[in-house]
Short mmCIF file of C-alpha atoms in Angstrom, two decimals:
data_model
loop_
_atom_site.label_atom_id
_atom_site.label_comp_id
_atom_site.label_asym_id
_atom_site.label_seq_id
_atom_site.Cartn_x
_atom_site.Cartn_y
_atom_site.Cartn_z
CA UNK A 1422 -15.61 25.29 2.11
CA UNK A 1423 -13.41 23.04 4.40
CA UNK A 1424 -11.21 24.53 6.31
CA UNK A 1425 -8.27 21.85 6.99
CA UNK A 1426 -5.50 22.99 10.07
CA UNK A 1427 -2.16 25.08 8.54
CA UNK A 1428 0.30 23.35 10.82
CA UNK A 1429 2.71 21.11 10.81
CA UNK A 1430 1.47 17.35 11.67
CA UNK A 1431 2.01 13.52 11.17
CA UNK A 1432 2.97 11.55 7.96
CA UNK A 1433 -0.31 9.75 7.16
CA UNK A 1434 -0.46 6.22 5.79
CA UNK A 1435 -3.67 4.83 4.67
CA UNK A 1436 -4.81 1.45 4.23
CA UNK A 1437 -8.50 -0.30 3.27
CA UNK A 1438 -7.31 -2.61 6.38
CA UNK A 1439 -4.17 -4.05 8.03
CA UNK A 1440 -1.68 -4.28 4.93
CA UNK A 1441 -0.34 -1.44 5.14
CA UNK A 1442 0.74 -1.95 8.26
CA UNK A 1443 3.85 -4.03 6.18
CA UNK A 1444 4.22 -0.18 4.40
CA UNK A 1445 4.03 1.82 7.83
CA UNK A 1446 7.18 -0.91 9.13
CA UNK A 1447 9.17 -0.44 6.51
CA UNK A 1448 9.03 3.58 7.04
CA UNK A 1449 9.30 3.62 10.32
CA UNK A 1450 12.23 1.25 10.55
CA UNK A 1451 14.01 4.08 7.83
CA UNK A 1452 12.39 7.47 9.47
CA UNK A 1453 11.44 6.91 13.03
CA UNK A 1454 12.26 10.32 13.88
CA UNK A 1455 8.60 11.32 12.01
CA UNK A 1456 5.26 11.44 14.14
CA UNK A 1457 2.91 8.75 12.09
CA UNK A 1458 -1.46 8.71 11.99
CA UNK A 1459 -2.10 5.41 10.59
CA UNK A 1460 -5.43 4.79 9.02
CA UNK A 1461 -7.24 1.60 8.26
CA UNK A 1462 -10.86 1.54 6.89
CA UNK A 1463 -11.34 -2.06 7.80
CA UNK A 1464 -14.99 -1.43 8.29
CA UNK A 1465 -14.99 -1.50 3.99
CA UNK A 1466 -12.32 -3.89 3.25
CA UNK A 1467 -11.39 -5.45 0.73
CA UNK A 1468 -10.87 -2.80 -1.85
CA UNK A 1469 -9.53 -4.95 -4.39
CA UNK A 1470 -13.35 -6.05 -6.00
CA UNK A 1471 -14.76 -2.62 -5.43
CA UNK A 1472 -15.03 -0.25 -8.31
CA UNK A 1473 -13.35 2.43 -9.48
CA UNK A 1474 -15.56 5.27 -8.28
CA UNK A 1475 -16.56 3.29 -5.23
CA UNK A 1476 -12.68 2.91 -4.12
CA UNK A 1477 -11.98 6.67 -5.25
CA UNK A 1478 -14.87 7.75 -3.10
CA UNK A 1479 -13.89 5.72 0.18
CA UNK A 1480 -9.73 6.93 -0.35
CA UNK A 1481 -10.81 10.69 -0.36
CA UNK A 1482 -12.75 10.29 2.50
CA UNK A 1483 -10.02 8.59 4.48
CA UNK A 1484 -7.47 11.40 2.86
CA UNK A 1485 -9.82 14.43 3.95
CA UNK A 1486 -10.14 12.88 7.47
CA UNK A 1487 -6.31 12.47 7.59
CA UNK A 1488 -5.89 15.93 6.37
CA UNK A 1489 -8.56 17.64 9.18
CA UNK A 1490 -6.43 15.27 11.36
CA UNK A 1491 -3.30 17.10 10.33
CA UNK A 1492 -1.63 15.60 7.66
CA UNK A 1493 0.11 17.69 5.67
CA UNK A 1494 1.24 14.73 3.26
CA UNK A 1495 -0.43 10.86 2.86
CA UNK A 1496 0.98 7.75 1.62
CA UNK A 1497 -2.00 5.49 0.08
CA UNK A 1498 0.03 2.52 1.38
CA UNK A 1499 -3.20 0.29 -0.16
CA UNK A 1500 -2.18 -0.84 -3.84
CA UNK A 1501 -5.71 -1.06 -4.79
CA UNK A 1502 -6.40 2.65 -3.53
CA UNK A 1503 -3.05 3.75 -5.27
CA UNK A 1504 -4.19 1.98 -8.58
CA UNK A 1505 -8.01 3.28 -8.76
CA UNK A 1506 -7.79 6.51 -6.79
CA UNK A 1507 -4.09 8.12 -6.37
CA UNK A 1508 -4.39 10.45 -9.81
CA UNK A 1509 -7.82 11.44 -9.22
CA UNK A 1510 -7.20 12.73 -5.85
CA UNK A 1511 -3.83 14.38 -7.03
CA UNK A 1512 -5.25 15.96 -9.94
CA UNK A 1513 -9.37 16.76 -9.26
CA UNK A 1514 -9.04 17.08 -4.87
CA UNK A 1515 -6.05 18.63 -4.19
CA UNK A 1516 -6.05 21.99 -5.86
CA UNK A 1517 -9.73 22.36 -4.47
CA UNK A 1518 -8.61 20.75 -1.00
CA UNK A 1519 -5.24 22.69 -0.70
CA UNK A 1520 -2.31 22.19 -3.76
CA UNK A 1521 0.09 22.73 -0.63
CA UNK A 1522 -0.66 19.37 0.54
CA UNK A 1523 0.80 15.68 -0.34
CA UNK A 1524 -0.58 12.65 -1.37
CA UNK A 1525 1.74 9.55 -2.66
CA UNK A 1526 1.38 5.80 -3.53
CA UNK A 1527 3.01 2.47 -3.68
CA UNK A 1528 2.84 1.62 -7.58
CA UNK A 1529 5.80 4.52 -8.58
CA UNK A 1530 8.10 3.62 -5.85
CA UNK A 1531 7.98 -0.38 -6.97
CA UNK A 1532 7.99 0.83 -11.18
CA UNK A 1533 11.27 3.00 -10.27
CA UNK A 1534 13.25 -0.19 -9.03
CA UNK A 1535 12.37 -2.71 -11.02
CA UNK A 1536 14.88 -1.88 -13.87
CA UNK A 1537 17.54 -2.90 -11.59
CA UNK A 1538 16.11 -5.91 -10.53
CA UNK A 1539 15.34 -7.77 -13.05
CA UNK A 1540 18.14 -9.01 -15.91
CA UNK A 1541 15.77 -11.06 -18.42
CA UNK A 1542 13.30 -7.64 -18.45
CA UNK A 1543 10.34 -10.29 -17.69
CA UNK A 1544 8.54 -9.46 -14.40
CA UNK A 1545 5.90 -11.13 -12.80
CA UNK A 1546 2.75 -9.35 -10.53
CA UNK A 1547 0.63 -11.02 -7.90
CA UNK A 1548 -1.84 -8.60 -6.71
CA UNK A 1549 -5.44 -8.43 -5.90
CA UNK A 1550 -8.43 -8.46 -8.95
CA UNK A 1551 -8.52 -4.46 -8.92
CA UNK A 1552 -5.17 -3.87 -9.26
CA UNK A 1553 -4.41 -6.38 -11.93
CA UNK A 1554 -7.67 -5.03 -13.93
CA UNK A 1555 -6.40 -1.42 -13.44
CA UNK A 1556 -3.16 -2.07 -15.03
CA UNK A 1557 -1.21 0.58 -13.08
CA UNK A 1558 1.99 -1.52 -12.63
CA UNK A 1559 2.11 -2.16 -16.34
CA UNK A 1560 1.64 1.60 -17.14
CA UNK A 1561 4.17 3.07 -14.50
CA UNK A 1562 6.79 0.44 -15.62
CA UNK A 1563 6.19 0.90 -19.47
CA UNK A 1564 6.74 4.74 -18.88
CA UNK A 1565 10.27 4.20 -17.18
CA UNK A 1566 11.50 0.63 -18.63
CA UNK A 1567 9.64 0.48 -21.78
CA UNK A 1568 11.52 -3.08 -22.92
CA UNK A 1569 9.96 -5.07 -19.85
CA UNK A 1570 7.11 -7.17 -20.49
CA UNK A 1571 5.02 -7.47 -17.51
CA UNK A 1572 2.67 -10.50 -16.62
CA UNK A 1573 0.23 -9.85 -13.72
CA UNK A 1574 -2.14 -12.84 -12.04
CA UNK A 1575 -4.76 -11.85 -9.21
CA UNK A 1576 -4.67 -13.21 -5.78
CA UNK A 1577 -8.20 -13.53 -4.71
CA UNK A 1578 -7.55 -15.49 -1.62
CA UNK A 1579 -4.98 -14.02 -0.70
CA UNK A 1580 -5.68 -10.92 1.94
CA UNK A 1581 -8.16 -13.49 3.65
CA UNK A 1582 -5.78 -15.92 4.36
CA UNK A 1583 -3.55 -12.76 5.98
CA UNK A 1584 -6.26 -11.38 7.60
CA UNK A 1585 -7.63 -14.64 9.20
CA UNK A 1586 -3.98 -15.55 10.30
CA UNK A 1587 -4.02 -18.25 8.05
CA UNK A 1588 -0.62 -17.89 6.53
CA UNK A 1589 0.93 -21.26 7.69
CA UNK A 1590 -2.10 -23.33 7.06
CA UNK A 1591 -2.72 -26.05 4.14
CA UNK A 1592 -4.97 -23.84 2.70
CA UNK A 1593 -2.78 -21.40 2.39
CA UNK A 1594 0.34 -23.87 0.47
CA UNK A 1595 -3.15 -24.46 -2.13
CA UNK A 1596 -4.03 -21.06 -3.23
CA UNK A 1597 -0.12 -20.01 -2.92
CA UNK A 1598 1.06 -22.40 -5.03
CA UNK A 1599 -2.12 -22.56 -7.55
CA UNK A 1600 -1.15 -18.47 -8.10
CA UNK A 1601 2.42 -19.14 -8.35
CA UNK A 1602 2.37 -20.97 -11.21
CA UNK A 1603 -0.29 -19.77 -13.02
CA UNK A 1604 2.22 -16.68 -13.27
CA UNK A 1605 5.31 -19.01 -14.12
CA UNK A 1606 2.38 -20.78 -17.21
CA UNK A 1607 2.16 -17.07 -18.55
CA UNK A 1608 6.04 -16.46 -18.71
CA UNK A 1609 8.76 -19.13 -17.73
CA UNK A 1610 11.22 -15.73 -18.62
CA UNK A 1611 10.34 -14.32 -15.47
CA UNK A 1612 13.03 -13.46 -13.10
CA UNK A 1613 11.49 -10.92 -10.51
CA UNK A 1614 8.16 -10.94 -9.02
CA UNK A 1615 6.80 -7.96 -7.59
CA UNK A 1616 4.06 -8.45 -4.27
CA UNK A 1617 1.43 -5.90 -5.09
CA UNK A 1618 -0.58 -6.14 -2.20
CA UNK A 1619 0.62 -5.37 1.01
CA UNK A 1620 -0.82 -8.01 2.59
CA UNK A 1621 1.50 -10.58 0.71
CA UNK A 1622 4.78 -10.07 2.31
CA UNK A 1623 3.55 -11.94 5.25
CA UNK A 1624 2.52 -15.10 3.34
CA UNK A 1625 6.31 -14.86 1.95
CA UNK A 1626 7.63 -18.62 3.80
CA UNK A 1627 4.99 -19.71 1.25
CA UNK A 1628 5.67 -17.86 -1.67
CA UNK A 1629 9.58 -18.59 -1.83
CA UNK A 1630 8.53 -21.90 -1.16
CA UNK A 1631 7.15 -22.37 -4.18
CA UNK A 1632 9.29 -20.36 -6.39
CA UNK A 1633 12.19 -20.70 -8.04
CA UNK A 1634 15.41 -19.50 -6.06
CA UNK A 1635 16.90 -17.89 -9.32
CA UNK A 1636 13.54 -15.82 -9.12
CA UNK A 1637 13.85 -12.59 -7.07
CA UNK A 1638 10.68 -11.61 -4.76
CA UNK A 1639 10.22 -7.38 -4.55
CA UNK A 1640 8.45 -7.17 -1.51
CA UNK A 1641 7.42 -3.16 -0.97
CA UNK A 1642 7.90 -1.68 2.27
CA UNK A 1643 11.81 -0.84 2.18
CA UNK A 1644 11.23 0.30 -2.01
CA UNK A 1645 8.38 2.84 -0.50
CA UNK A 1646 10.41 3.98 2.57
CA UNK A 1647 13.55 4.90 0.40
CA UNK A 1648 11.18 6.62 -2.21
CA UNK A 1649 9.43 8.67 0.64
CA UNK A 1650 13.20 9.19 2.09
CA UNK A 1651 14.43 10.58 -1.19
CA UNK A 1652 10.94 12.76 -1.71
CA UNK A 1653 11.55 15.08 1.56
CA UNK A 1654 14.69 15.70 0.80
CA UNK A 1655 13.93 17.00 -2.56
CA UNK A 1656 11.38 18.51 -1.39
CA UNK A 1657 12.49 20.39 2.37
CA UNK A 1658 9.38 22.73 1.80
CA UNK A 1659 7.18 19.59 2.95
CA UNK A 1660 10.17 17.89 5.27
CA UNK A 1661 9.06 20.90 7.58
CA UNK A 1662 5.37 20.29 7.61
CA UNK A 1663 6.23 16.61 9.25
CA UNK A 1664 6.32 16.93 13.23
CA UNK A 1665 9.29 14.56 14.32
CA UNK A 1666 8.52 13.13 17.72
CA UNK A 1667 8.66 9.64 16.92
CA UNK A 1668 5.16 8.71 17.74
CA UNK A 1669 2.08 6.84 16.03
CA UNK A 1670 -1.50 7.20 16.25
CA UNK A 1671 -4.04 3.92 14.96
CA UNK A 1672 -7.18 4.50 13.85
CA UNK A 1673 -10.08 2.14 12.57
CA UNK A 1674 -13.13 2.48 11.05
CA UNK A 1675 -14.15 -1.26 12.50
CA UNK A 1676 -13.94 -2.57 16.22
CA UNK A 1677 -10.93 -0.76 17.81
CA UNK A 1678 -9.86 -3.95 19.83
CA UNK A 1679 -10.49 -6.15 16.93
CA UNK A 1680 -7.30 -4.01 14.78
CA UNK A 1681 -5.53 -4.40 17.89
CA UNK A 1682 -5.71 -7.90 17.66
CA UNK A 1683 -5.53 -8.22 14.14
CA UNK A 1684 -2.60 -5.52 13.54
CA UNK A 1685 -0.06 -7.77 15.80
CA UNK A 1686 0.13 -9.92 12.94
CA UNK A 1687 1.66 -7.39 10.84
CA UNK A 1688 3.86 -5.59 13.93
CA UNK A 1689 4.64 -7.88 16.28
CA UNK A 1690 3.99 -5.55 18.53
CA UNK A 1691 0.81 -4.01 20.95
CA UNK A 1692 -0.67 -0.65 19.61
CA UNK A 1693 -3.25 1.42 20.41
CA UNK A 1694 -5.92 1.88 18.59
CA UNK A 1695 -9.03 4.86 18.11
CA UNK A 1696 -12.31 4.37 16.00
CA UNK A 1697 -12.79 6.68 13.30
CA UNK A 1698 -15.84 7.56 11.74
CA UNK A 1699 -15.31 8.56 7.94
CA UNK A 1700 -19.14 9.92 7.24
CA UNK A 1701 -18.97 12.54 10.16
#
């Protein structure tokens, strides 16, 4: 039996690398007054070509560690983790972990807004292989908004080109553009496009670049702040479980100075940064 610590602790945010680092912003910028433990298993990443059970297994690792680290509630700020692994953990983990405990995505935030941002009801999705195959966005947003038609396109190159600071390159206007209208081919009617991949708000120059200006971008950090806003204060039973000091702890499972060079990107600022071991 695992016995995980009773007190109150950090808001977690987990990642399968840097991209939710764009999530961890947006919340912080909202809620600083919250301690943070960010997580990034950049030791595995990518996610989005894994598996099913193989991304399901690595995310409840990650969760339990956060949770022995004490986090009484987790954001899966990874798409791909939210798509493959957020119900299984919610419904299978939790009541055998503790059912007091928290752990929320980035899909249901993004489904809940879309109605209002979108007049034609045609939406577009760039997003990595696993969360185009899962078909989570389509699902959430059918359940809430059945009359929009959703068209989703995977990014393959995408999280690379973020990862390898190669945003502003040539290489970069290619696969953007190639994407881009490959979406626009499967729907002209679109009029909102939703970023599901953290990673892809910072290749935004690129992607506005090559779409139309009548076309709106949703780009996910501010959507998943107000959503986590809204949650503690419907829920003040978990509001008190989050220590408010205003601090926030990096871990890794790769090279500790290579996130801290790497995460800079995303921040703009210098953090600092622990190895974590997820087996042990």
């Amino acid at each position: 039996m695992i016995t995980l610590p009773q007190r109150p602790g950090p808001i977690g945010v987990f990642d399968s690398g840097y991209g939710g680092l764009t999530i961890l912003h947006g919340i912080r910028q909202l809620l600083p007054q919250y301690d943070y433990l960010y997580l990034g298993d950049n030791a595995r990443a990518p996610y989005g070509i894994r598996s099913f059970d193989v991304v399901y297994q690595f995310t409840r690792q990650a969760v339990l560690k956060m949770f022995q680290k004490g986090c009484q509630l987790v954001i899966l700020g990874c798409n791909t983790a939210s798509a493959k692994a957020l119900r299984s953990i919610q419904q299978r983990d939790l009541p055998e972990l503790d059912p007091s405990r928290r752990v929320l995505g980035v899909i249901r935030p993004t489904a809940e807004i879309i109605g209002n941002l979108t007049s034609s009801r045609h939406v577009g999705l760039l997003a990595t292989e696993g969360t185009i195959k899962s078909q989570s966005y389509d699902i959430e947003i059918k359940k809430l908004f059945p009359d929009i038609q959703v068209s989703g396109v995977a990014c393959p190159f995408w999280v690379p080109l973020v990862e390898y600071n190669e945003m502003d390159s040539p290489g970069a206007d290619y696969f953007v553009k190639k994407r881009v209208d490959e979406l626009m081919l499967k729907d002209k009617d679109i009029d909102a496009i939703i970023l599901g991949c953290t990673h892809f708000p910072l290749l935004m120059p690129k992607i506005i670049k090559y779409v139309s200006p009548s076309i709106r971008i949703i780009s996910q950090g501010e959507y998943v702040a107000d959503s986590l806003k809204a949650y503690l204060e419907r829920h003040p039973e978990m509001e008190h479980k989050c220590t408010k000091g205003g601090s926030c702890h990096y871990y890794t499972t790769e090279n500790a100075d290579k996130f801290k060079d790497s995460a800079s990107i995303f921040l703009h600022e210098k953090v600092n940064v622990s190895h974590i071991d997820l087996d042990k």
